[in-house]
Coordinates of N, CA and C and ligand atoms in Angstrom, one line a residue:
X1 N 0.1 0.4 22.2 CA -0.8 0.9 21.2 C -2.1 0.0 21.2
X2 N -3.4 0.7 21.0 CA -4.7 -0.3 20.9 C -4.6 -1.3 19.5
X3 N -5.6 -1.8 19.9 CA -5.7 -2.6 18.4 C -6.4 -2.3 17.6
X4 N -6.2 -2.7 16.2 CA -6.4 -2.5 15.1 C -7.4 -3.3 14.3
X5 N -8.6 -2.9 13.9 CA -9.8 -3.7 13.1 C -9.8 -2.9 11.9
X6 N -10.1 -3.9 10.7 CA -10.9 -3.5 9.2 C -11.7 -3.5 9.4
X7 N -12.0 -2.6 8.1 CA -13.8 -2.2 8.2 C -13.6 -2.4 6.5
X8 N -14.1 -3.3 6.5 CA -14.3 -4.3 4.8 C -15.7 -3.2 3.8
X9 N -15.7 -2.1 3.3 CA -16.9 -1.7 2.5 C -17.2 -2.3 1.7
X10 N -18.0 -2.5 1.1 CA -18.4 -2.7 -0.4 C -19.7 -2.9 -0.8
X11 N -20.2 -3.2 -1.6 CA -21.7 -3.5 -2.0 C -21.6 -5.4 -2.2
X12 N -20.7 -6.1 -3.0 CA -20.8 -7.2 -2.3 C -21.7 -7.8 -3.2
X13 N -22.3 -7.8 -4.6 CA -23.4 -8.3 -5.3 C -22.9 -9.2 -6.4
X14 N -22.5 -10.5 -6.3 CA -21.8 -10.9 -4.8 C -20.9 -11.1 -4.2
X15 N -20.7 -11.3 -2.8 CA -19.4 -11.8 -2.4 C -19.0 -12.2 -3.0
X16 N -17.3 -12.4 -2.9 CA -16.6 -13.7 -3.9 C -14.8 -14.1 -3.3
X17 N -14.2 -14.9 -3.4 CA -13.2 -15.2 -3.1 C -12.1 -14.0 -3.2
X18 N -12.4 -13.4 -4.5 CA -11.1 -11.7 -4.3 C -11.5 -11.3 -3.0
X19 N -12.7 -10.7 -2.4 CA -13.4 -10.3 -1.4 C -12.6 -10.9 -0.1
X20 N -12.6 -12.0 -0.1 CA -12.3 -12.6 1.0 C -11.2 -13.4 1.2
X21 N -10.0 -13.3 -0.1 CA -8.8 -13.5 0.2 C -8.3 -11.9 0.6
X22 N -8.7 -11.0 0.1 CA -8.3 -9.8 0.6 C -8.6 -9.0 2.2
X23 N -9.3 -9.6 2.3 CA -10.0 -9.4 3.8 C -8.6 -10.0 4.6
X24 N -8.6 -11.5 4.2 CA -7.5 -12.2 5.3 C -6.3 -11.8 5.2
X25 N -5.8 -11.5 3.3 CA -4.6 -10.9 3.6 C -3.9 -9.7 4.5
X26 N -5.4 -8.8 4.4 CA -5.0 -7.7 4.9 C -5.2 -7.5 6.4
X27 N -5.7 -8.5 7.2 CA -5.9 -9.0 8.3 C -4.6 -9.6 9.0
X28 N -3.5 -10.1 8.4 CA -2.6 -10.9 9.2 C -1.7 -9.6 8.3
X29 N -1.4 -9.1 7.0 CA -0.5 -8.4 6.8 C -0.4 -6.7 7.9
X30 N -1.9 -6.4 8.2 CA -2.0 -5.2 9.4 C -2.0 -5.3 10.2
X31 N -1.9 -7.1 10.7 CA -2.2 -7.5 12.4 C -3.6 -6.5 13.1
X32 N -4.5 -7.0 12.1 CA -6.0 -6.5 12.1 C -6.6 -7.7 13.4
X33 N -7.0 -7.4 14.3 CA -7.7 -8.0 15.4 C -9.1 -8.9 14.9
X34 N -9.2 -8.1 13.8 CA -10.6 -9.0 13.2 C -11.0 -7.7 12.2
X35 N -11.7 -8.3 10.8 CA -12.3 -7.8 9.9 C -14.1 -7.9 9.7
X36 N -14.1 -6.7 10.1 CA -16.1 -6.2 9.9 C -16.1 -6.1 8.7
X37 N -16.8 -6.8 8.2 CA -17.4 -6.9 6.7 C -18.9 -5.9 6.9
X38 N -18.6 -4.8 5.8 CA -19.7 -3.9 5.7 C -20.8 -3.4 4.5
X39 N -21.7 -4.9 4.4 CA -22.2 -4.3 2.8 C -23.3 -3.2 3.2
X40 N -23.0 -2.5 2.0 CA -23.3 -1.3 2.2 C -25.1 -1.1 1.7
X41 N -26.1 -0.8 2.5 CA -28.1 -0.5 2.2 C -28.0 0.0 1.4
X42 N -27.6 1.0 1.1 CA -27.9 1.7 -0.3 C -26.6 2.5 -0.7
X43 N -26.0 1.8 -1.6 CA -24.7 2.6 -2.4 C -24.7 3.9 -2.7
X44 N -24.0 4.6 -2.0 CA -23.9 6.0 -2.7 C -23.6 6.9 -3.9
X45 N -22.9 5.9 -4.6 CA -22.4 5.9 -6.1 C -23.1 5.3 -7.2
X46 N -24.3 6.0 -7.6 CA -25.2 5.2 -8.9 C -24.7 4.0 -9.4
X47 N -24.9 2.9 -9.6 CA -24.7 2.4 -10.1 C -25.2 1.7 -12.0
X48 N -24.4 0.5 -12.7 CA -25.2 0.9 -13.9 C -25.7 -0.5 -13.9
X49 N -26.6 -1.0 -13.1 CA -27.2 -2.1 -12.8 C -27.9 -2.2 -11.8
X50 N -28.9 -3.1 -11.4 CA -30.1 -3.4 -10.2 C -29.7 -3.6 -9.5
X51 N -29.2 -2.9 -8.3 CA -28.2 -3.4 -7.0 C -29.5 -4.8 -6.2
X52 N -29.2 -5.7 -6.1 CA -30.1 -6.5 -5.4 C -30.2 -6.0 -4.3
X53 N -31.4 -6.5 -3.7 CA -31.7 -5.9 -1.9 C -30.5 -6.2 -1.1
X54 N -30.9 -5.5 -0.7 CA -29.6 -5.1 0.8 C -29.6 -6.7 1.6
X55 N -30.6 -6.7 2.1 CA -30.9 -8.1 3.2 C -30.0 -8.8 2.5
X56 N -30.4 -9.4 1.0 CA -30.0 -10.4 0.2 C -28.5 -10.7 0.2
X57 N -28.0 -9.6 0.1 CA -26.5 -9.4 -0.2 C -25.7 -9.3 1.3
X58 N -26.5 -8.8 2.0 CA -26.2 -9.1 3.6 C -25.7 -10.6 4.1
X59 N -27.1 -11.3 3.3 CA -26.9 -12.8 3.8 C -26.2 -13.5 3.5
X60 N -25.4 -13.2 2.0 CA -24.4 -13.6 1.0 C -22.9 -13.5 2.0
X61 N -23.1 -12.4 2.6 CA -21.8 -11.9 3.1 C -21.9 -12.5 4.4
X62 N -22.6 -12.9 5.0 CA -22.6 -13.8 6.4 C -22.5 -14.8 6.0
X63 N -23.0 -15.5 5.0 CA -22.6 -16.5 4.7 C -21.5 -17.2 4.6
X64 N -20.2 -15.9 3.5 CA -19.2 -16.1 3.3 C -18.1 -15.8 4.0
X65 N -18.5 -15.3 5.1 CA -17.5 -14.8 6.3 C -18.2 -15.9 7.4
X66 N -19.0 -16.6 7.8 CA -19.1 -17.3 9.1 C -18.2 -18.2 9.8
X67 N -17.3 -19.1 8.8 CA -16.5 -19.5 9.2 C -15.0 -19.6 9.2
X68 N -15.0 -18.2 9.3 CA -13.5 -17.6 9.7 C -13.7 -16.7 11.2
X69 N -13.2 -17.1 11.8 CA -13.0 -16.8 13.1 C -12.5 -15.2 13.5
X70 N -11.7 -14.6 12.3 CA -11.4 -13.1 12.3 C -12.2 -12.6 11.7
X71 N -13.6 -13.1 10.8 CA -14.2 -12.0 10.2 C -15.5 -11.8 10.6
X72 N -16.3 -10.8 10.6 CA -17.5 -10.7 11.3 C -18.1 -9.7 10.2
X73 N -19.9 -9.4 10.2 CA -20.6 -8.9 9.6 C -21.4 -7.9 10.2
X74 N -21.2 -6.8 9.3 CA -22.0 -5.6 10.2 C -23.3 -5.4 9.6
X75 N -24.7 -4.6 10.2 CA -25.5 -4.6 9.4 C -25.8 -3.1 9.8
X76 N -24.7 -2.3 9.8 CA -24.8 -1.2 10.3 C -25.3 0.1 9.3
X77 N -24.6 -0.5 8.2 CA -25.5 0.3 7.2 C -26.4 0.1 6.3
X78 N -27.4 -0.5 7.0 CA -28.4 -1.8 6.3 C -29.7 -1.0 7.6
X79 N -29.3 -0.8 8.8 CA -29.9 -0.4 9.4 C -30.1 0.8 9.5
X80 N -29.5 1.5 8.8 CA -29.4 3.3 9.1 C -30.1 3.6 7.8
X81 N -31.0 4.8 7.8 CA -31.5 5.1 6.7 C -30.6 6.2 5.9
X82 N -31.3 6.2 4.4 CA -30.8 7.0 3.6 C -29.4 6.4 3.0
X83 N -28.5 7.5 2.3 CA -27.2 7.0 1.5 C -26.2 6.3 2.5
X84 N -25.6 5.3 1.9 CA -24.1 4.8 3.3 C -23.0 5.2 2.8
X85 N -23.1 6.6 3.7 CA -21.6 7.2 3.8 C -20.8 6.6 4.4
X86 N -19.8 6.0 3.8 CA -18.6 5.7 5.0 C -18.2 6.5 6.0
X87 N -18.1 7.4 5.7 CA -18.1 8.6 7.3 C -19.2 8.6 8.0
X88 N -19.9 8.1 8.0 CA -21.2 7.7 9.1 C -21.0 6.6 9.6
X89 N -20.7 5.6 9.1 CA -20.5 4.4 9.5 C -19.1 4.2 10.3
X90 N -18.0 5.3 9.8 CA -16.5 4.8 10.6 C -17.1 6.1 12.0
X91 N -17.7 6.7 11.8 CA -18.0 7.6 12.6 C -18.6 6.6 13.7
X92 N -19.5 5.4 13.3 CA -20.0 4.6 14.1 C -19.3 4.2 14.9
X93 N -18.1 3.4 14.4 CA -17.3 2.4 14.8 C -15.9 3.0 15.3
X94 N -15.7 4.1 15.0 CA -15.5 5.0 16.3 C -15.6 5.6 17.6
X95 N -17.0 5.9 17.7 CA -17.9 5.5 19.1 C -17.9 4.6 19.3
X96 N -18.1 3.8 18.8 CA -17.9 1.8 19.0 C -16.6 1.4 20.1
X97 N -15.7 2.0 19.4 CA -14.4 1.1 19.4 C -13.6 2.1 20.7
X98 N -14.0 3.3 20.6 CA -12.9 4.4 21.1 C -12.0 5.2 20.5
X99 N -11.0 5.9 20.8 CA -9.8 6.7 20.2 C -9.1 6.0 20.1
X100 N -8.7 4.6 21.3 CA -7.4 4.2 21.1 C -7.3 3.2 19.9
X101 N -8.4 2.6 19.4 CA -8.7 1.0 18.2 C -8.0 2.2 16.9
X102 N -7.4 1.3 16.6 CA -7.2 1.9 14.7 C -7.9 1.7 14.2
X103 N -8.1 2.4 13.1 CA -9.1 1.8 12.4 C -8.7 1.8 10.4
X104 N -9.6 0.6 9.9 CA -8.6 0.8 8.5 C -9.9 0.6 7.6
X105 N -10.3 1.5 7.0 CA -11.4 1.1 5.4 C -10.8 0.4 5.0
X106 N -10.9 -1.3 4.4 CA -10.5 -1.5 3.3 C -11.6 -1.3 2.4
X107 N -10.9 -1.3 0.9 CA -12.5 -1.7 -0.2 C -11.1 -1.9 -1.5
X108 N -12.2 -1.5 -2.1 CA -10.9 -1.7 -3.8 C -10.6 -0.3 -4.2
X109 N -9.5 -0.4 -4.8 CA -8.9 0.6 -5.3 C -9.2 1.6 -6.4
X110 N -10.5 1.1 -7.5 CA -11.1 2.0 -8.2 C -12.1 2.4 -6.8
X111 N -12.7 2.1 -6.2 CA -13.4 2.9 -5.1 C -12.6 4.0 -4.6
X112 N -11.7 3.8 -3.7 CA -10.7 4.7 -3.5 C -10.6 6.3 -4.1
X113 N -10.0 5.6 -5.6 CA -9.9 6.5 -6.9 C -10.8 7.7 -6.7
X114 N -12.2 7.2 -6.0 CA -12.9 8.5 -6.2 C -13.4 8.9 -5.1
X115 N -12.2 9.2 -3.8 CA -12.6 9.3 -2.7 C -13.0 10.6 -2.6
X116 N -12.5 11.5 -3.6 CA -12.9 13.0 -3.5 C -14.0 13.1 -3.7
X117 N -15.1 12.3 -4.3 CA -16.3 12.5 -4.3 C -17.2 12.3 -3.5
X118 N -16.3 11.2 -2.1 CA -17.5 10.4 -1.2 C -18.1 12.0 -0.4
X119 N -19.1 12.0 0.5 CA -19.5 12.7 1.5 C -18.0 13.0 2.4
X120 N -17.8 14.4 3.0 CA -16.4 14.4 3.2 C -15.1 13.2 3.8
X121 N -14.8 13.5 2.3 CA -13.9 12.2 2.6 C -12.4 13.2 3.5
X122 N -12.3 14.0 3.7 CA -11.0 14.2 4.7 C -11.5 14.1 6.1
X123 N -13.1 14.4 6.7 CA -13.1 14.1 8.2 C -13.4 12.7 7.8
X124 N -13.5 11.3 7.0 CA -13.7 10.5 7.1 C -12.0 9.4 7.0
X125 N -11.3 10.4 6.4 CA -9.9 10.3 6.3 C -9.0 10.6 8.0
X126 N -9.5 11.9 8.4 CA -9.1 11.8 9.8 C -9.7 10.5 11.1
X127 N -10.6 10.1 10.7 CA -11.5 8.5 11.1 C -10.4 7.4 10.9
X128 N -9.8 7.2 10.0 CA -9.0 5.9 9.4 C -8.3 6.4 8.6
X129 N -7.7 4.9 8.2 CA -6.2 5.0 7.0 C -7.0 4.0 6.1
X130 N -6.8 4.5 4.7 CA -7.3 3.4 3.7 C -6.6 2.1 3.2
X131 N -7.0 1.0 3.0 CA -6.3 -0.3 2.4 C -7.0 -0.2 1.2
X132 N -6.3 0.1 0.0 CA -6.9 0.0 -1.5 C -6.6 -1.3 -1.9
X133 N -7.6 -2.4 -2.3 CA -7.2 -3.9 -3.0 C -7.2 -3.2 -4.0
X134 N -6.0 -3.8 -5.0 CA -5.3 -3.6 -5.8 C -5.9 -5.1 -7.2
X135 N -6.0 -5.0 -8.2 CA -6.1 -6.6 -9.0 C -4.9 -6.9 -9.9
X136 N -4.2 -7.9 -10.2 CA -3.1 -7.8 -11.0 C -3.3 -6.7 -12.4
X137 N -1.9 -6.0 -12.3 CA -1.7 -4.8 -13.4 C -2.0 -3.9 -13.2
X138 N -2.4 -3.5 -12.1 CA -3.0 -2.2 -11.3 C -2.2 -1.2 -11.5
X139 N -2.4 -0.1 -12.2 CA -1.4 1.2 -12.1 C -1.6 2.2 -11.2
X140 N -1.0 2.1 -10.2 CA -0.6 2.9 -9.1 C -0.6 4.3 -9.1
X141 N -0.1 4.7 -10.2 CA 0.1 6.1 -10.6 C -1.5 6.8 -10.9
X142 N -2.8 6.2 -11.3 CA -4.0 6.8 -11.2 C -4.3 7.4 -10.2
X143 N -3.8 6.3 -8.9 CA -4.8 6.2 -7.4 C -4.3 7.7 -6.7
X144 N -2.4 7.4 -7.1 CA -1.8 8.5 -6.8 C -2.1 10.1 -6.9
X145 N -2.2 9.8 -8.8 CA -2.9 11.3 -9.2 C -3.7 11.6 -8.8
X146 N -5.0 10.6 -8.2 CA -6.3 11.0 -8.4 C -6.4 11.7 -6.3
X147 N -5.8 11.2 -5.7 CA -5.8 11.3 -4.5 C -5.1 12.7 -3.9
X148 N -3.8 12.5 -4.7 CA -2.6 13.5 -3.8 C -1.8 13.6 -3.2
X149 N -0.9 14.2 -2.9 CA 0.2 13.9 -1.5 C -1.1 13.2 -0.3
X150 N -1.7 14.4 0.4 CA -1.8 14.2 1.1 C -3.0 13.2 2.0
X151 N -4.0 12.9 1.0 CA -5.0 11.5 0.9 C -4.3 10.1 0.5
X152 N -3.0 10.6 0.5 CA -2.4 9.0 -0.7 C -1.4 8.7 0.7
X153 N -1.2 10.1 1.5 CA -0.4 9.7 2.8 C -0.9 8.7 3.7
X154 N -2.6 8.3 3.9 CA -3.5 8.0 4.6 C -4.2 6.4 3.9
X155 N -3.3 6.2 3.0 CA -3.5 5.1 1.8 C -2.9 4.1 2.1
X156 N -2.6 2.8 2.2 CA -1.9 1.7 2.2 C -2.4 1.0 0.6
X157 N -1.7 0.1 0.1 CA -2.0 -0.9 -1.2 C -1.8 -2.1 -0.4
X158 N -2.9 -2.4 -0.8 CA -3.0 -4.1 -0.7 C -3.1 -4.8 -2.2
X159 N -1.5 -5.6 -2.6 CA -1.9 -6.6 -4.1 C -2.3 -7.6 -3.5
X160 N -3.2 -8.7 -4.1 CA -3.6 -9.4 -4.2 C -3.4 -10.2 -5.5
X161 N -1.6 -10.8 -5.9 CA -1.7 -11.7 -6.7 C -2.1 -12.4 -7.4
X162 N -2.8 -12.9 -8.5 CA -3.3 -14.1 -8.9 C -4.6 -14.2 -8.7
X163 N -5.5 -13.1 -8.1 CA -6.5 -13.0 -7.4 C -7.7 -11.9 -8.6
X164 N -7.8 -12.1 -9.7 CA -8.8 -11.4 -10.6 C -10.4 -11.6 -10.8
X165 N -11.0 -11.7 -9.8 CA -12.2 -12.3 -9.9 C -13.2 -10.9 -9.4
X166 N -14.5 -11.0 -10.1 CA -15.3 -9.8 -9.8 C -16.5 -9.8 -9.5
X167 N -17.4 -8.9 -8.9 CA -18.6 -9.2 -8.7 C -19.7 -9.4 -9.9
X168 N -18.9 -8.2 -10.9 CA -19.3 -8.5 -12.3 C -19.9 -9.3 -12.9
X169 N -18.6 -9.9 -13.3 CA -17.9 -11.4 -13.9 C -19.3 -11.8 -13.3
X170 N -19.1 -12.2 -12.0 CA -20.0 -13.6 -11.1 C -21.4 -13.0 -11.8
X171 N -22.0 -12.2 -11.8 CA -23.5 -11.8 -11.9 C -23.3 -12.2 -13.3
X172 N -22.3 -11.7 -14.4 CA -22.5 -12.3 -15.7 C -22.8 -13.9 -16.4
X173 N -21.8 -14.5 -15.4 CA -21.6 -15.9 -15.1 C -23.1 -16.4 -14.8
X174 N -23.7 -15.8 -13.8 CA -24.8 -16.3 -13.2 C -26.3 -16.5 -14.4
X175 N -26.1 -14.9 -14.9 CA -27.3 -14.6 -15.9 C -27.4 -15.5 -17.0
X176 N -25.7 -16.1 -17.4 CA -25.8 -17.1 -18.2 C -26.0 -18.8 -17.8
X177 N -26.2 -18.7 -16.8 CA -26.2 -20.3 -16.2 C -25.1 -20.9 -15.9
X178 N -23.6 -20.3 -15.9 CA -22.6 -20.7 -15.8 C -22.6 -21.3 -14.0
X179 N -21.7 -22.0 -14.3 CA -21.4 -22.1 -12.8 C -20.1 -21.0 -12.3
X180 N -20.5 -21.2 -10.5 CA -19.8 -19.9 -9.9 C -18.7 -20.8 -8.8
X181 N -19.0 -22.1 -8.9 CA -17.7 -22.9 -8.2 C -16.4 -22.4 -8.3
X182 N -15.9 -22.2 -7.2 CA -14.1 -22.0 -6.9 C -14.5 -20.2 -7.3
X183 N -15.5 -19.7 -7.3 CA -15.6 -18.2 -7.8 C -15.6 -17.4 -6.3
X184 N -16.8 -18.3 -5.7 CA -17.3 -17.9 -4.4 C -17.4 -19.0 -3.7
X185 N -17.8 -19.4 -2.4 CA -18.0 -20.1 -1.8 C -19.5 -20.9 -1.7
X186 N -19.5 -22.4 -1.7 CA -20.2 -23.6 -1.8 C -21.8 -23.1 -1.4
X187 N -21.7 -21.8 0.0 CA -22.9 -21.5 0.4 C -23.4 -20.5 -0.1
X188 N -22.6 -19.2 -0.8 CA -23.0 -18.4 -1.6 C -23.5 -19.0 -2.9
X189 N -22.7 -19.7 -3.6 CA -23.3 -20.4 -4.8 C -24.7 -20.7 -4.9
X190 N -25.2 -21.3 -3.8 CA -26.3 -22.4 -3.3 C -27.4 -20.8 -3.3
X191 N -27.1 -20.5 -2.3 CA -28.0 -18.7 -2.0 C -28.4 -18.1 -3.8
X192 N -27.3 -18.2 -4.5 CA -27.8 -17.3 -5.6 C -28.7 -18.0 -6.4
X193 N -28.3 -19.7 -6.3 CA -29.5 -20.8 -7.1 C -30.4 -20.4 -6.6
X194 N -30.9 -20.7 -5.1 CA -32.2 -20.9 -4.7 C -32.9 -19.7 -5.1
X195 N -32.0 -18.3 -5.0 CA -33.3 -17.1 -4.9 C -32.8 -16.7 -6.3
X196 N -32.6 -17.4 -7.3 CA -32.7 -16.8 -8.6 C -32.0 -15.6 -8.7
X197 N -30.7 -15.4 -7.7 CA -30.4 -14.0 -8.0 C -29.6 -13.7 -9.6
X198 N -29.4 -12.7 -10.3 CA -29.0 -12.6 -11.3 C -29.3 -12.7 -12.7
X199 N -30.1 -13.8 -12.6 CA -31.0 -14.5 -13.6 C -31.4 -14.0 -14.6
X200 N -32.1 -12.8 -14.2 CA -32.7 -11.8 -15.3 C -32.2 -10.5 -15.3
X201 N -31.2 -10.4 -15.6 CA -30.0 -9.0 -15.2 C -30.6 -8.7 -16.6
X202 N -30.8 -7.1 -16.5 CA -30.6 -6.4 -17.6 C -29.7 -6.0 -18.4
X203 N -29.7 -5.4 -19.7 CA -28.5 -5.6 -20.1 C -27.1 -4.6 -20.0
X204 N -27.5 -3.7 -19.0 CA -26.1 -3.0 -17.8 C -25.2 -3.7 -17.8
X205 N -26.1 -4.7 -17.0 CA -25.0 -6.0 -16.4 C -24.2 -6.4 -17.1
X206 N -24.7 -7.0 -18.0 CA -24.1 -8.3 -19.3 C -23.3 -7.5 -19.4
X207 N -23.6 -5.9 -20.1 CA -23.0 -5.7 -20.6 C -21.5 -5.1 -20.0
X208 N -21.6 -4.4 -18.7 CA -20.7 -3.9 -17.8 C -19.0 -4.9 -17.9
X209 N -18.2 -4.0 -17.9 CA -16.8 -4.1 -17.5 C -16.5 -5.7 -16.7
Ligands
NAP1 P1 -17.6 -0.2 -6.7 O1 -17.5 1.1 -7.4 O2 -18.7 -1.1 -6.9 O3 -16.2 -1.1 -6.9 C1 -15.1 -0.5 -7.4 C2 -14.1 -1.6 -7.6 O4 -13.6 -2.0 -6.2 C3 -14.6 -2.8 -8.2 O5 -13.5 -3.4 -8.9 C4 -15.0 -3.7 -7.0 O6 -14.9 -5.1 -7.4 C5 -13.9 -3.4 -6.0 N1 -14.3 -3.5 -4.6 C6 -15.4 -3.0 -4.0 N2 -15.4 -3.3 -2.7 C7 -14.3 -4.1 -2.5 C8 -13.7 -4.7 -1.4 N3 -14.3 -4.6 -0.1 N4 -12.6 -5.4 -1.5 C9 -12.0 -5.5 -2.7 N5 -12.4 -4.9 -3.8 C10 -13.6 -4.2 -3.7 O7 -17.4 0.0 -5.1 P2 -18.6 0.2 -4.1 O8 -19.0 -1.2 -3.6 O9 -19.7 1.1 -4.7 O10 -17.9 1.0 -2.9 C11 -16.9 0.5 -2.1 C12 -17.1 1.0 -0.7 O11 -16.9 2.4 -0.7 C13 -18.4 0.8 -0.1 O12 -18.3 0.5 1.2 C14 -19.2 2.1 -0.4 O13 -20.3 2.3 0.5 C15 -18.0 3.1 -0.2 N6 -18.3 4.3 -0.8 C16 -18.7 5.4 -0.1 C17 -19.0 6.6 -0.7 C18 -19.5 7.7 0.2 O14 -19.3 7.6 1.4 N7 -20.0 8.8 -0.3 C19 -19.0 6.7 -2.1 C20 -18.7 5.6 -2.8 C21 -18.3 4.4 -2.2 P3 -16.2 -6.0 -7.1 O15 -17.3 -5.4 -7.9 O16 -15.8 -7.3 -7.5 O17 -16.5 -5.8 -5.6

């Protein structure tokens, strides 16, 4: 059998330790050859706050993947114009890779949830198998409903323990001056000081989940 790579989605504003304890778990628990971290140029899914520039969040995520030896950074949908469909992108890295590489989306599990709404998500489903990160208390039974037999066939869960941290949270943290130590990593931290990211979040943010 060939081998098997993640393909890490997300928007990533910012990185943060859930992000990248999940990456590794799911990396040694899939005997994943290496994890492509994929933040995404422009989110397909409205969001209810100022997505920071793409570059910025790019650099956040190289940042926080450079020194782990299994994980790597794509800038594949940074480079491609218009919405980042995941099916364009696994579509990439299927040409990329060949027939025989597996291939696995991870992202989180409310993402997942609304896979019926990505750009077709069953030829993007015939592309890969999903890894839904899970956060402690996670009810299983939504992802299930919301999916189906036969999209939920194509599903794996990844828990992640003790691991509740968000991109949220961090941007809320940030707006208030808080510190983001043990949140994210020493070089991310540093990146969101120097370029003021967050600082002046509207009140979406603050206010957001
Ligand atoms: P989101 O709705 O911002 O996030 C939903 C939840 O998943 C949040 O709790 C989020 O936590 C978590 N999450 C997001 N990415 C994660 C990751 N890689 N690992 C663990 N948890 C993660 O999700 P999004 O960032 O917009 O979308 C996730 C991925 O799905 C992206 O690659 C996006 O491009 C793709 N997507 C594709 C389509 C399409 O093709 N039409 C549509 C929607 C989404 P944090 O906020 O802490 O990350």
């Amino acid at each position: 059998m060939g081998e098997a790579l993640g393909i890490m989605g997300g928007t990533f504003d910012p990185i943060h330790f859930g992000h990248l304890v999940a990456a590794e778990e799911a990396r040694l628990q899939f005997e994943l050859a290496r994890v492509i971290f994929v933040p995404n140029g422009h989110p397909p899914h409205k969001k209810d706050y100022d997505v920071t520039a793409a570059e910025r969040r790019y650099e956040m995520v190289f940042l926080a993947t450079a020194s782990n030896p299994g994980f790597e950074t794509s800038r594949v949908e940074l480079d491609r114009e218009g919405p980042s469909y995941s099916v364009d992108t696994l579509a990439e890295f299927r040409r990329r890779f060949g027939a025989g590489t597996r291939l696995y989306f991870i992202t989180g599990a409310d993402a997942v949830l609304e896979l019926l709404t990505w750009h077709e998500p069953r030829r993007l489903a015939e592309m890969c198998e999903f890894i839904a990160v899970i956060r402690p208390g996670y009810d299983l039974r939504r992802l299930e409903e919301a999916l189906g037999a036969d999209l939920m066939a194509r599903c794996r869960v990844l828990a992640i323990p003790g691991v509740d941290i968000s991109s949220t949270g961090l941007r809320r943290r940030a707006a208030g001056g808080e510190s983001l130590r043990y949140f994210t990593p020493p070089a991310v931290e540093q990146y969101i000081g120097a370029h003021r990211l967050y600082a002046d979040l509207g009140a979406g943010a603050s206010a957001a989940g």
